[in-house]
PDB file of C-alpha atoms in Angstrom:
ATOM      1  CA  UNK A   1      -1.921-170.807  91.504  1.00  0.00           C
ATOM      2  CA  UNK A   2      -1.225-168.978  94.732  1.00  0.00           C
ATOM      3  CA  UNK A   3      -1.967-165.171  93.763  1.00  0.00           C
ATOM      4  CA  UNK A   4       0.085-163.894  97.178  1.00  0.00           C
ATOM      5  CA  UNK A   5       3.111-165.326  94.852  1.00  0.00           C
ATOM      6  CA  UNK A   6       3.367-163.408  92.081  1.00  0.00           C
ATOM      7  CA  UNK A   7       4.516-160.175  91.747  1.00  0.00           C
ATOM      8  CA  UNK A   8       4.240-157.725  88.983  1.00  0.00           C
ATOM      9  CA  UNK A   9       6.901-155.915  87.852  1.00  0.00           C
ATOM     10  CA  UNK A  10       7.037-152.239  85.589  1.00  0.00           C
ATOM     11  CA  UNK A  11       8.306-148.849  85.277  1.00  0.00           C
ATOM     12  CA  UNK A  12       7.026-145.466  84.904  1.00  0.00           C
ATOM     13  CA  UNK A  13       7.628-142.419  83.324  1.00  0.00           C
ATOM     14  CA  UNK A  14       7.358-139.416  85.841  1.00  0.00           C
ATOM     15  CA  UNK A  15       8.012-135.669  85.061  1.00  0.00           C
ATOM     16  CA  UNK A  16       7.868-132.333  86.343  1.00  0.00           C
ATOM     17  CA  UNK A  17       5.765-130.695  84.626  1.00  0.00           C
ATOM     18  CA  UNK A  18       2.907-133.066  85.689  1.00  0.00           C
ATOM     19  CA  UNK A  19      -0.629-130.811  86.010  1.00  0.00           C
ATOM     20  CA  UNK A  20      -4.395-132.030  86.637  1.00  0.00           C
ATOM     21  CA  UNK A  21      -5.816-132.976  83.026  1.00  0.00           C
ATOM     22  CA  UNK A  22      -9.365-131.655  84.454  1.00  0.00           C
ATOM     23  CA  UNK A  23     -10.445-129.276  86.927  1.00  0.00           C
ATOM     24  CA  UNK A  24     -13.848-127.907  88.182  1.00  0.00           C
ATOM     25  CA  UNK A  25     -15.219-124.446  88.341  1.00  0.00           C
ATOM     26  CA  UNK A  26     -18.211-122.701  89.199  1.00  0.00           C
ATOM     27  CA  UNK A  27     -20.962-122.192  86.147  1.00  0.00           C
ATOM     28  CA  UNK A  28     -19.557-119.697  83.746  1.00  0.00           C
ATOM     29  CA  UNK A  29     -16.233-119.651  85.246  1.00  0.00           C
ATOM     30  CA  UNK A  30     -13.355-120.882  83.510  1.00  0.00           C
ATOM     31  CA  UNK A  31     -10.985-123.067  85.279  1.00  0.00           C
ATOM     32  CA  UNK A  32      -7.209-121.662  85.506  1.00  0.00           C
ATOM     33  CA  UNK A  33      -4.226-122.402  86.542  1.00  0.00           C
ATOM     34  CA  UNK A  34      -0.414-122.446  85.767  1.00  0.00           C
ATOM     35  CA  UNK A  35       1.300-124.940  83.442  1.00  0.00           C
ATOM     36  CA  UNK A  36       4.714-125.374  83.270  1.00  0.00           C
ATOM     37  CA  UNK A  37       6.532-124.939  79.930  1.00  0.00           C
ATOM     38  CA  UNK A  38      10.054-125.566  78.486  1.00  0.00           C
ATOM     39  CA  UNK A  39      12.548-127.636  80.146  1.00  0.00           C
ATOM     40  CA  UNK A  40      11.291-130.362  82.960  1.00  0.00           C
ATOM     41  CA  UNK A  41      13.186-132.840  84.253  1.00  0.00           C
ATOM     42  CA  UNK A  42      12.206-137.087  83.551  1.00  0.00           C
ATOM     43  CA  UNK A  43      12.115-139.605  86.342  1.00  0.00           C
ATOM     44  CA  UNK A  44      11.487-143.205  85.903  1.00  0.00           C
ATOM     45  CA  UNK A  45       9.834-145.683  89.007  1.00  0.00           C
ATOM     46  CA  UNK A  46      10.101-148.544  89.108  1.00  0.00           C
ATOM     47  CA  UNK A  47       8.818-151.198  91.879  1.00  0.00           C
ATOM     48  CA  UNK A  48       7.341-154.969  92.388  1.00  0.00           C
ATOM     49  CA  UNK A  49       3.505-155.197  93.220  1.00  0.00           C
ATOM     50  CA  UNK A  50       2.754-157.962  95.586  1.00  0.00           C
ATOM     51  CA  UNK A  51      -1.064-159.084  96.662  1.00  0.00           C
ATOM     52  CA  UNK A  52       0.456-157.855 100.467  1.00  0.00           C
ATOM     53  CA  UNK A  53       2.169-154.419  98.958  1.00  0.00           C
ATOM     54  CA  UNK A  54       4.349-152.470  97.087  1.00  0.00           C
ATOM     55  CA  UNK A  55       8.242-153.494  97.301  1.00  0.00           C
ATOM     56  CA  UNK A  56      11.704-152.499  96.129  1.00  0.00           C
ATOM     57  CA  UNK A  57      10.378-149.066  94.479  1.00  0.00           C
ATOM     58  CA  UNK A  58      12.879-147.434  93.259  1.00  0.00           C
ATOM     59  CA  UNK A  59      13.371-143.724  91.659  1.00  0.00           C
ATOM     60  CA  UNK A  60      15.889-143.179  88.749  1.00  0.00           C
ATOM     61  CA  UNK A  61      16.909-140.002  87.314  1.00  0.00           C
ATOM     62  CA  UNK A  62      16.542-140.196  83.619  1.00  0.00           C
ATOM     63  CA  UNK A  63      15.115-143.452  81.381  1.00  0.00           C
ATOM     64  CA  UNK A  64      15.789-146.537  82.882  1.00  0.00           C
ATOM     65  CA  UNK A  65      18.428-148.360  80.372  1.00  0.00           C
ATOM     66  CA  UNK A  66      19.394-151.923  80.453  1.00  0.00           C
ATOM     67  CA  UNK A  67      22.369-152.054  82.517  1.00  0.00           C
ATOM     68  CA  UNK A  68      20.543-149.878  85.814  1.00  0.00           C
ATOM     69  CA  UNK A  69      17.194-152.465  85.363  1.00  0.00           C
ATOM     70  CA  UNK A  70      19.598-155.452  86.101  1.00  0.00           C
ATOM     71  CA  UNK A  71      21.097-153.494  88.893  1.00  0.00           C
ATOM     72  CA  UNK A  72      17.942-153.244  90.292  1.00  0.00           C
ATOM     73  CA  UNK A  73      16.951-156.289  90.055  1.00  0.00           C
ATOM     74  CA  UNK A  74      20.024-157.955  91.460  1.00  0.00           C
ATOM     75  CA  UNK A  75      20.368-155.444  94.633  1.00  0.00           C
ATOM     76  CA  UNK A  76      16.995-154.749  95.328  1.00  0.00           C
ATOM     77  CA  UNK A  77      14.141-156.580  94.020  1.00  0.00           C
ATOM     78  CA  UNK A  78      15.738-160.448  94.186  1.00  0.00           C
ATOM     79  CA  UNK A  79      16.104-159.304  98.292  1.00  0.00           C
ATOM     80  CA  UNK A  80      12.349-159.549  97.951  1.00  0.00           C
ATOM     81  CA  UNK A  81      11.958-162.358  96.403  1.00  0.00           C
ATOM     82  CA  UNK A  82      11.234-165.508  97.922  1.00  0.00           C
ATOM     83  CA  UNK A  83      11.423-169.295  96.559  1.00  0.00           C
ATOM     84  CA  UNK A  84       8.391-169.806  94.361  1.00  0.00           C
ATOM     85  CA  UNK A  85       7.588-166.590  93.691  1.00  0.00           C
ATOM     86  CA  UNK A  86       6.293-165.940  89.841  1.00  0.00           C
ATOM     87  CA  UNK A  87       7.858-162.358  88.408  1.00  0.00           C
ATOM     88  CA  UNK A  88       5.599-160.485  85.781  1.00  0.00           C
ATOM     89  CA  UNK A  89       6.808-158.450  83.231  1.00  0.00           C
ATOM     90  CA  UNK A  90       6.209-156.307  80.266  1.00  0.00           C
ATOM     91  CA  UNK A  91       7.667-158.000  76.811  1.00  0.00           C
ATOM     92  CA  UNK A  92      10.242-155.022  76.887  1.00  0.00           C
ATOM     93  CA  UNK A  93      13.460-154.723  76.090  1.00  0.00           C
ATOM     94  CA  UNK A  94      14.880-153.464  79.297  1.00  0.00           C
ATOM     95  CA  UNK A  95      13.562-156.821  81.215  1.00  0.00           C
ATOM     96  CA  UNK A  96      15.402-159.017  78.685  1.00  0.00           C
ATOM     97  CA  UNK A  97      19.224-157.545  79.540  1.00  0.00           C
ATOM     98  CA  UNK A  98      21.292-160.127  80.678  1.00  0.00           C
ATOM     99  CA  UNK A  99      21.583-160.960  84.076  1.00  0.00           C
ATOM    100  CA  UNK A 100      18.177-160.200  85.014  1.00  0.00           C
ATOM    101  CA  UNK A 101      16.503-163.555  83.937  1.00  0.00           C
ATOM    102  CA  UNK A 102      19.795-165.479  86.246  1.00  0.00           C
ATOM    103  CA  UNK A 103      18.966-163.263  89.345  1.00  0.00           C
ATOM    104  CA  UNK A 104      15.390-163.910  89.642  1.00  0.00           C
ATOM    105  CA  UNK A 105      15.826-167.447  88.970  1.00  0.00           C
ATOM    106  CA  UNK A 106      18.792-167.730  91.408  1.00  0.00           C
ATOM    107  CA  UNK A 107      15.930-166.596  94.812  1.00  0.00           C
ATOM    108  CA  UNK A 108      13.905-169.581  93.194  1.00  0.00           C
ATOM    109  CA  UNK A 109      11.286-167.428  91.454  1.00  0.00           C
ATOM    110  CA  UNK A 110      10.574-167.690  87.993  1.00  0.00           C
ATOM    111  CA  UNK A 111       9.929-165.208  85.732  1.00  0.00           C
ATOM    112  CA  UNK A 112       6.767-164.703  83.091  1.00  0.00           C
ATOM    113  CA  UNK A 113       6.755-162.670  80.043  1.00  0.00           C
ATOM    114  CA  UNK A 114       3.240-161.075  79.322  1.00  0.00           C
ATOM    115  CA  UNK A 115       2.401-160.922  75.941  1.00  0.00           C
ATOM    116  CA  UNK A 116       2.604-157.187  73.987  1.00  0.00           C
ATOM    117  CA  UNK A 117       0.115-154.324  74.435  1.00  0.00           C
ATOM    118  CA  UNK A 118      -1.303-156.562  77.332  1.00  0.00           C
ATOM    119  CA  UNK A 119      -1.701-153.355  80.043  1.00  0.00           C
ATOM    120  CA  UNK A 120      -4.811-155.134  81.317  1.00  0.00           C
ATOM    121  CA  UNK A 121      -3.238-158.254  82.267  1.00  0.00           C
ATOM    122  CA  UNK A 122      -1.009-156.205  84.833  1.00  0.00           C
ATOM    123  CA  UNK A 123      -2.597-154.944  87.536  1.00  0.00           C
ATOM    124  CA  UNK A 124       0.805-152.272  88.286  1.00  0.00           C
ATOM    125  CA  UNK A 125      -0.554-149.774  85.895  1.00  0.00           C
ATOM    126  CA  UNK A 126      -3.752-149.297  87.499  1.00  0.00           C
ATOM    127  CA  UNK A 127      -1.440-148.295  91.039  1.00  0.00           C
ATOM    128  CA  UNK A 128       1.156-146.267  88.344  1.00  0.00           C
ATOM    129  CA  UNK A 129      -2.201-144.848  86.586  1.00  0.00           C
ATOM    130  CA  UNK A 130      -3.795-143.551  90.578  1.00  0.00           C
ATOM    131  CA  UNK A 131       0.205-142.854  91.358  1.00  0.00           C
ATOM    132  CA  UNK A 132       0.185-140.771  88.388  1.00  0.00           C
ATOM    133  CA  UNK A 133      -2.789-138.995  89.270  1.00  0.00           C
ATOM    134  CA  UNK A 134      -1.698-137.928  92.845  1.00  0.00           C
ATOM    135  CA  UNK A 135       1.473-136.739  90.814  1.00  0.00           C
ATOM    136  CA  UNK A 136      -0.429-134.086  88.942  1.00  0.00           C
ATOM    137  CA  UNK A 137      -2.546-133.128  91.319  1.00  0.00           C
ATOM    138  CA  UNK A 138       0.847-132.149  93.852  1.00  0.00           C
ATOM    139  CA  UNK A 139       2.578-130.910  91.022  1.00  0.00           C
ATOM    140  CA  UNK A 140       6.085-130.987  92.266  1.00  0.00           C
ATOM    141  CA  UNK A 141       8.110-128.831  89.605  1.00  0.00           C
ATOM    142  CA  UNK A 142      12.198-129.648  91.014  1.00  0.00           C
ATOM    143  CA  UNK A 143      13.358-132.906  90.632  1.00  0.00           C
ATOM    144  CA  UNK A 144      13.829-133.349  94.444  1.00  0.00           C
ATOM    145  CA  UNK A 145      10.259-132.484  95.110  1.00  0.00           C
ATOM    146  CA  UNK A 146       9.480-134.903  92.661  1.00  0.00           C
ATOM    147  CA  UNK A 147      11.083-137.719  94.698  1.00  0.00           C
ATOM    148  CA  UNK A 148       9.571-136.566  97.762  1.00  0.00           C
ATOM    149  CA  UNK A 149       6.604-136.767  96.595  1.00  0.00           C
ATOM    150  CA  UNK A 150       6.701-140.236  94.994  1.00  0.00           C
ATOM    151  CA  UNK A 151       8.114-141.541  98.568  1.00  0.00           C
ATOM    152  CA  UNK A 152       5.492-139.740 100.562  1.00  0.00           C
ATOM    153  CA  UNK A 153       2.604-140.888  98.355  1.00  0.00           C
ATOM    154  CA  UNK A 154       4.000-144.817  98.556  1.00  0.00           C
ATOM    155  CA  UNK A 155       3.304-144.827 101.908  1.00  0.00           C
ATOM    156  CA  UNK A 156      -0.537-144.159 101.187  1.00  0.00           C
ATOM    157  CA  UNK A 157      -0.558-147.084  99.283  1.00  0.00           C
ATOM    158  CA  UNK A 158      -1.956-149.402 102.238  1.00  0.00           C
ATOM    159  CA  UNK A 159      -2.157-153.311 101.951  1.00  0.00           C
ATOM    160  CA  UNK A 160      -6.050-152.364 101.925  1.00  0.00           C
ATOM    161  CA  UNK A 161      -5.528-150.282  98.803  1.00  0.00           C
ATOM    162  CA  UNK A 162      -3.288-152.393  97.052  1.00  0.00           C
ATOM    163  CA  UNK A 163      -5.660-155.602  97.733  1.00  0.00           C
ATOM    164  CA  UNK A 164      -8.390-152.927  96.159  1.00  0.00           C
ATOM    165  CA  UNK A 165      -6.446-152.213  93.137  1.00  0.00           C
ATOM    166  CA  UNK A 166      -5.806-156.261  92.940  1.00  0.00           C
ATOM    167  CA  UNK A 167      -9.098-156.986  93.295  1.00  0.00           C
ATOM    168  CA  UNK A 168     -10.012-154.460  90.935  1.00  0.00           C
ATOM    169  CA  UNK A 169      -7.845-156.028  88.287  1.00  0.00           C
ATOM    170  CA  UNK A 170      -8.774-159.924  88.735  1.00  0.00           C
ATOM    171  CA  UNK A 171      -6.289-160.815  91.398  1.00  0.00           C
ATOM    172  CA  UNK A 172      -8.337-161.749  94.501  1.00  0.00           C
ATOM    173  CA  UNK A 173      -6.802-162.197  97.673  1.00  0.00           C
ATOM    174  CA  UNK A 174      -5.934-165.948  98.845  1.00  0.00           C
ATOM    175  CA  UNK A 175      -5.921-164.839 102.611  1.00  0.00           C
ATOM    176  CA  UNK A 176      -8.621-161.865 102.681  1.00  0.00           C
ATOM    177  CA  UNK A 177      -8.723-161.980 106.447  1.00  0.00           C
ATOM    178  CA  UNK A 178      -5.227-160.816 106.394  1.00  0.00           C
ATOM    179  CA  UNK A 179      -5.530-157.641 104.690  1.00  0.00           C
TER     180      UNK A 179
END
């Protein structure tokens, strides 16, 4: 199978009270800083990871229910699709809404299902997981921040890196010479 054809689909949870989890000091000093407390505000991400790239990323305010998923997929992702293409996604609930199966299918892709608690098998969640980590370490604490951020950190995310977080995951590049 042709891995510049598949593309791996998943969501994230993002927040704003995102801090470091670990931070350095000098010898006998303790590290401090601020951590937010009481109401933050939830965003979900959501975008396809190709061997080339990131596409259709998209920010939602709130969980991601059923209905905005299929929106997404019909309006955004399936614009990014090509015939032959091979869509992988979580065994979630949100994936299996109606309509989302037909609009994949209709650009000529087909759609696989990975099994449950298979995080390895997706290479997405190591970009979410370094994604994630930029997160904290900006620590945006408004929701419009927040979005900056993400959109501003996506364009870090170079073919290079993305062929590095592949790689990194079992996916190796058909065409290395064009990354």
């Amino acid at each position: 199978m042709d891995a510049s054809r598949f593309v791996f689909l998943d969501e994230t949870g993002t927040a704003t009270d995102m801090t470091r989890r670990y931070g350095r000091a000098p010898r006998g000093q303790r590290v401090v800083d601020a951590v937010p407390h009481g109401h933050w505000l939830t965003t979900t991400f959501v975008a396809g990871l190709r061997e080339s790239g990131i596409i259709a990323p998209l920010v939602v305010d709130g969980p991601m229910p059923g209905e905005i998923f299929r929106a997404y997929v019909e309006q955004m992702l399936a614009l990014a699709l090509s015939h032959g293409d091979v869509v992988v996604l979580d065994d979630l609930a949100a994936p299996k809404v109606a309509g989302v199966d037909e609009a994949i299918r209709a650009v000529g892709a087909s759609l696989l299902y990975l099994p449950p608690y298979s995080l390895d098998l997706n290479p997405i969640e190591r970009l979410f997981a370094k994604l994630k980590a930029l997160l904290r370490k900006a620590g945006a604490r408004t929701k419009e921040v927040l979005w900056t951020t993400i959109s501003e950190l996506l364009e870090e995310f170079s073919p290079r890196s993305v062929a590095t977080i592949s790689e990194t995951a079992g996916m190796s590049p058909s065409k290395p010479n064009l990354l």
